[in-house]
Amino acid sequence: EVQLVESGGGLVQPGGSPRLSCAASGFTFSSYDMHWVRQATGKGLEWVSAIGTAGDTYYPGSVKGRFTISRENAKNSLYLQMNSLRAGDTAVYYCARGRGSGWYFDYWGQGTLVTVSS
Amino acid sequence: QSALTQPASVSGSPGQSITISCTGTSGDVGSYNFVSWYQQHPGTAPKLMIYEANKRPSGISNRFSGSKSGNTASLTISGLQAEDEADYYCCSYTGRNTGVFGGGTKLTVL
């Protein structure tokens, strides 16, 4: 059974730099693209970052230069290093397994809430 | 990259059919068949319902179908059931391994 479990969320001060983790199981982690998607409370989904099987990374303009996605295949783990956080980054952050051939997300974690507030 | 445009809400009675539209541009929906749809019930993670515009993952009811024409993709749910009440999001590939979601549509089953 595919499982994705995020951790690392919590209350963060503006300007803070938390790192989120996603523990994957039930599939060959190294063979899949992985993504982070976020959702502010009561708002829609926003794609945040992607990492390919070769470690290539991609970001939308809203987080480029502040967020860094990485993976550690030996530990079946995905990470999101977030820097210079601001109130607008407050959201539930989901990790999702990508299907590169069609660019869609077939499995999602339960999410971890990051609240940016002083 | 601007979010894809979806109606904020749609509604229908049990047994009826509804369609949710997702309008993008020639740079996203219009250029790729890589449109996917997700269902999200309150407090839960999104669930994949349609991928590559019109394909259903294993285990998804054939009451759900997708289509695309030009810059607009659509999700149709036939034979509406109470459990279909949820938020629905479209997503399109925008090139260079990047993508964009729609703003979401709240489906109410009357």
Tab-separated table of C-alpha atoms in Angstrom:
chain	number	residue	atom	x	y	z
A	1	GLU	CA	0.000	0.000	0.000
A	2	VAL	CA	1.389	3.388	-0.982
A	3	GLN	CA	1.799	5.699	2.001
A	4	LEU	CA	3.090	9.242	2.244
A	5	VAL	CA	3.483	10.771	5.693
A	6	GLU	CA	4.470	14.406	6.106
A	7	SER	CA	6.028	15.959	9.188
A	8	GLY	CA	7.789	19.122	10.256
A	9	GLY	CA	4.912	21.571	10.307
A	10	GLY	CA	4.034	23.876	13.158
A	11	LEU	CA	4.149	27.505	14.220
A	12	VAL	CA	6.975	29.440	12.584
A	13	GLN	CA	7.952	33.073	12.984
A	14	PRO	CA	8.052	35.322	9.923
A	15	GLY	CA	11.440	34.926	8.290
A	16	GLY	CA	11.791	31.403	9.677
A	17	SER	CA	13.250	28.406	7.852
A	18	PRO	CA	11.507	25.120	8.629
A	19	ARG	CA	12.145	21.884	6.775
A	20	LEU	CA	9.282	19.569	5.948
A	21	SER	CA	9.762	15.839	5.473
A	22	CYS	CA	7.709	13.205	3.703
A	23	ALA	CA	8.290	9.521	4.442
A	24	ALA	CA	7.290	7.264	1.554
A	25	SER	CA	6.524	3.552	1.619
A	26	GLY	CA	4.815	0.888	-0.446
A	27	PHE	CA	6.501	1.726	-3.760
A	28	THR	CA	9.938	2.144	-5.329
A	29	PHE	CA	10.506	5.738	-4.254
A	30	SER	CA	13.522	6.352	-6.481
A	31	SER	CA	11.484	5.598	-9.616
A	32	TYR	CA	8.959	8.410	-9.203
A	33	ASP	CA	8.860	12.178	-9.484
A	34	MET	CA	7.680	13.765	-6.252
A	35	HIS	CA	5.881	17.026	-5.564
A	36	TRP	CA	4.805	19.405	-2.835
A	37	VAL	CA	1.376	21.052	-3.083
A	38	ARG	CA	0.000	23.509	-0.530
A	39	GLN	CA	-3.430	24.746	0.481
A	40	ALA	CA	-4.116	27.822	2.575
A	41	THR	CA	-7.085	27.484	4.914
A	42	GLY	CA	-10.304	27.764	2.944
A	43	LYS	CA	-8.397	28.283	-0.309
A	44	GLY	CA	-7.462	26.242	-3.351
A	45	LEU	CA	-4.520	24.011	-4.152
A	46	GLU	CA	-1.203	25.490	-5.267
A	47	TRP	CA	1.634	23.454	-6.781
A	48	VAL	CA	4.831	24.325	-4.919
A	49	SER	CA	7.680	22.202	-6.239
A	50	ALA	CA	8.712	19.054	-8.079
A	51	ILE	CA	11.767	16.834	-8.128
A	52	GLY	CA	12.512	14.309	-10.812
A	53	THR	CA	14.091	10.907	-10.448
A	54	ALA	CA	17.449	12.392	-11.430
A	55	GLY	CA	17.195	15.097	-8.778
A	56	ASP	CA	16.178	17.845	-11.198
A	57	THR	CA	14.020	20.457	-9.463
A	58	TYR	CA	11.223	22.809	-10.510
A	59	TYR	CA	9.330	25.656	-8.831
A	60	PRO	CA	6.639	28.229	-9.586
A	61	GLY	CA	7.592	31.876	-9.394
A	62	SER	CA	5.850	32.337	-6.045
A	63	VAL	CA	8.438	30.261	-4.167
A	64	LYS	CA	11.454	30.112	-6.485
A	65	GLY	CA	14.568	31.189	-4.632
A	66	ARG	CA	12.976	30.655	-1.181
A	67	PHE	CA	12.012	26.958	-1.238
A	68	THR	CA	14.255	23.981	-2.027
A	69	ILE	CA	12.952	20.499	-2.705
A	70	SER	CA	15.255	17.527	-2.249
A	71	ARG	CA	15.099	13.764	-1.890
A	72	GLU	CA	17.064	11.020	-0.198
A	73	ASN	CA	16.286	7.788	-2.007
A	74	ALA	CA	18.164	5.609	0.489
A	75	LYS	CA	15.741	6.804	3.158
A	76	ASN	CA	12.648	6.932	0.930
A	77	SER	CA	12.273	10.538	1.963
A	78	LEU	CA	11.293	13.828	0.369
A	79	TYR	CA	12.074	17.218	1.855
A	80	LEU	CA	11.067	20.844	1.461
A	81	GLN	CA	13.390	23.476	2.882
A	82	MET	CA	11.490	26.722	3.229
A	83	ASN	CA	13.279	30.013	3.828
A	84	SER	CA	12.184	33.602	4.454
A	85	LEU	CA	8.680	32.540	5.329
A	86	ARG	CA	5.885	35.081	5.335
A	87	ALA	CA	2.239	35.027	6.379
A	88	GLY	CA	1.144	34.109	2.862
A	89	ASP	CA	3.022	30.810	3.148
A	90	THR	CA	0.660	29.633	5.896
A	91	ALA	CA	-0.941	26.474	4.542
A	92	VAL	CA	-1.275	22.732	4.741
A	93	TYR	CA	1.616	21.256	2.762
A	94	TYR	CA	0.969	17.950	0.998
A	95	CYS	CA	3.539	15.691	-0.538
A	96	ALA	CA	2.300	13.834	-3.605
A	97	ARG	CA	3.616	11.136	-5.901
A	98	GLY	CA	3.905	12.309	-9.475
A	99	ARG	CA	3.361	10.464	-12.696
A	100	GLY	CA	5.781	12.120	-15.055
A	101	SER	CA	4.266	10.700	-18.220
A	102	GLY	CA	1.066	12.649	-17.660
A	103	TRP	CA	2.025	15.170	-14.994
A	104	TYR	CA	-0.528	14.240	-12.342
A	105	PHE	CA	-0.529	13.194	-8.690
A	106	ASP	CA	-1.820	9.719	-7.943
A	107	TYR	CA	-1.134	9.493	-4.205
A	108	TRP	CA	-1.166	12.207	-1.552
A	109	GLY	CA	-0.112	12.404	2.061
A	110	GLN	CA	-2.422	13.707	4.784
A	111	GLY	CA	-0.601	17.043	4.908
A	112	THR	CA	1.253	19.045	7.540
A	113	LEU	CA	0.164	22.512	8.639
A	114	VAL	CA	2.667	25.355	8.609
A	115	THR	CA	1.508	28.520	10.357
A	116	VAL	CA	3.622	31.630	9.909
A	117	SER	CA	2.909	34.081	12.705
A	118	SER	CA	4.677	36.098	15.359
B	1	GLN	CA	1.343	31.486	-13.976
B	2	SER	CA	-2.314	32.364	-13.331
B	3	ALA	CA	-4.678	29.820	-11.842
B	4	LEU	CA	-7.049	28.046	-14.179
B	5	THR	CA	-10.631	29.364	-14.056
B	6	GLN	CA	-13.344	27.197	-12.515
B	7	PRO	CA	-16.857	28.156	-11.399
B	8	ALA	CA	-16.926	28.747	-7.654
B	9	SER	CA	-19.899	26.459	-7.183
B	10	VAL	CA	-22.229	24.077	-8.973
B	11	SER	CA	-25.174	22.098	-7.704
B	12	GLY	CA	-27.428	19.279	-8.773
B	13	SER	CA	-30.007	16.862	-7.460
B	14	PRO	CA	-29.360	13.173	-6.869
B	15	GLY	CA	-29.420	11.265	-10.138
B	16	GLN	CA	-28.743	14.322	-12.272
B	17	SER	CA	-25.564	15.125	-14.199
B	18	ILE	CA	-23.360	18.155	-13.712
B	19	THR	CA	-20.352	19.511	-15.551
B	20	ILE	CA	-17.517	21.566	-14.106
B	21	SER	CA	-15.456	23.623	-16.522
B	22	CYS	CA	-11.791	24.513	-16.266
B	23	THR	CA	-10.568	27.266	-18.547
B	24	GLY	CA	-6.932	27.966	-19.190
B	25	THR	CA	-4.883	29.375	-22.027
B	26	SER	CA	-3.013	28.214	-25.089
B	27	GLY	CA	0.016	27.909	-22.811
B	28	ASP	CA	-1.476	25.285	-20.531
B	29	VAL	CA	-4.789	23.474	-21.145
B	30	GLY	CA	-4.711	24.346	-24.835
B	31	SER	CA	-1.223	22.953	-25.389
B	32	TYR	CA	-1.280	19.689	-23.452
B	33	ASN	CA	-3.638	16.804	-22.754
B	34	PHE	CA	-2.108	16.676	-19.268
B	35	VAL	CA	-5.200	17.852	-17.393
B	36	SER	CA	-6.133	16.110	-14.165
B	37	TRP	CA	-9.047	16.437	-11.742
B	38	TYR	CA	-9.077	15.962	-7.964
B	39	GLN	CA	-11.893	15.508	-5.466
B	40	GLN	CA	-11.442	16.822	-1.941
B	41	HIS	CA	-13.786	16.245	0.963
B	42	PRO	CA	-13.461	18.592	3.966
B	43	GLY	CA	-10.435	17.872	6.100
B	44	THR	CA	-9.005	15.245	3.763
B	45	ALA	CA	-6.311	15.080	1.109
B	46	PRO	CA	-7.226	15.461	-2.562
B	47	LYS	CA	-7.993	12.309	-4.543
B	48	LEU	CA	-7.200	11.773	-8.212
B	49	MET	CA	-10.374	11.324	-10.286
B	50	ILE	CA	-9.273	11.935	-13.905
B	51	TYR	CA	-5.848	12.147	-15.533
B	52	GLU	CA	-4.648	12.988	-19.038
B	53	ALA	CA	-7.938	14.809	-19.612
B	54	ASN	CA	-10.178	11.755	-19.926
B	55	LYS	CA	-8.647	8.713	-18.236
B	56	ARG	CA	-9.993	7.232	-15.007
B	57	PRO	CA	-7.697	5.649	-12.445
B	58	SER	CA	-8.499	2.158	-11.295
B	59	GLY	CA	-11.283	2.205	-8.731
B	60	ILE	CA	-12.897	5.451	-9.840
B	61	SER	CA	-16.559	5.147	-10.809
B	62	ASN	CA	-17.430	5.446	-14.480
B	63	ARG	CA	-19.916	8.128	-13.405
B	64	PHE	CA	-16.907	10.454	-13.588
B	65	SER	CA	-15.685	11.466	-17.025
B	66	GLY	CA	-13.387	14.115	-18.440
B	67	SER	CA	-13.012	15.903	-21.738
B	68	LYS	CA	-11.090	18.750	-23.290
B	69	SER	CA	-11.690	21.148	-26.140
B	70	GLY	CA	-9.324	23.942	-26.941
B	71	ASN	CA	-8.397	25.852	-23.794
B	72	THR	CA	-11.212	24.346	-21.695
B	73	ALA	CA	-11.348	21.032	-19.878
B	74	SER	CA	-14.471	19.628	-18.279
B	75	LEU	CA	-15.390	17.124	-15.593
B	76	THR	CA	-18.819	15.526	-15.827
B	77	ILE	CA	-20.407	13.590	-12.997
B	78	SER	CA	-23.466	11.591	-13.951
B	79	GLY	CA	-25.996	9.985	-11.614
B	80	LEU	CA	-25.116	12.394	-8.807
B	81	GLN	CA	-24.877	10.841	-5.368
B	82	ALA	CA	-24.710	12.450	-1.948
B	83	GLU	CA	-21.096	11.329	-1.493
B	84	ASP	CA	-20.072	13.319	-4.592
B	85	GLU	CA	-20.537	16.534	-2.601
B	86	ALA	CA	-16.992	17.895	-2.335
B	87	ASP	CA	-14.574	20.420	-3.783
B	88	TYR	CA	-13.154	19.658	-7.225
B	89	TYR	CA	-9.903	20.988	-8.655
B	90	CYS	CA	-8.472	20.818	-12.138
B	91	CYS	CA	-4.750	20.907	-12.816
B	92	SER	CA	-2.825	21.437	-16.036
B	93	TYR	CA	0.761	20.924	-17.100
B	94	THR	CA	2.350	24.194	-18.182
B	95	GLY	CA	5.629	22.905	-19.598
B	96	ARG	CA	9.139	22.343	-18.170
B	97	ASN	CA	7.750	20.085	-15.427
B	98	THR	CA	5.594	22.831	-13.929
B	99	GLY	CA	1.856	23.053	-13.506
B	100	VAL	CA	-1.065	25.075	-12.246
B	101	PHE	CA	-4.317	24.304	-10.443
B	102	GLY	CA	-7.746	25.789	-10.896
B	103	GLY	CA	-9.346	27.785	-8.111
B	104	GLY	CA	-11.676	24.934	-7.202
B	105	THR	CA	-15.405	24.290	-7.482
B	106	LYS	CA	-17.701	23.409	-4.606
B	107	LEU	CA	-20.252	20.806	-5.654
B	108	THR	CA	-23.463	20.738	-3.653
B	109	VAL	CA	-25.849	17.806	-4.004
B	110	LEU	CA	-29.295	19.198	-3.266
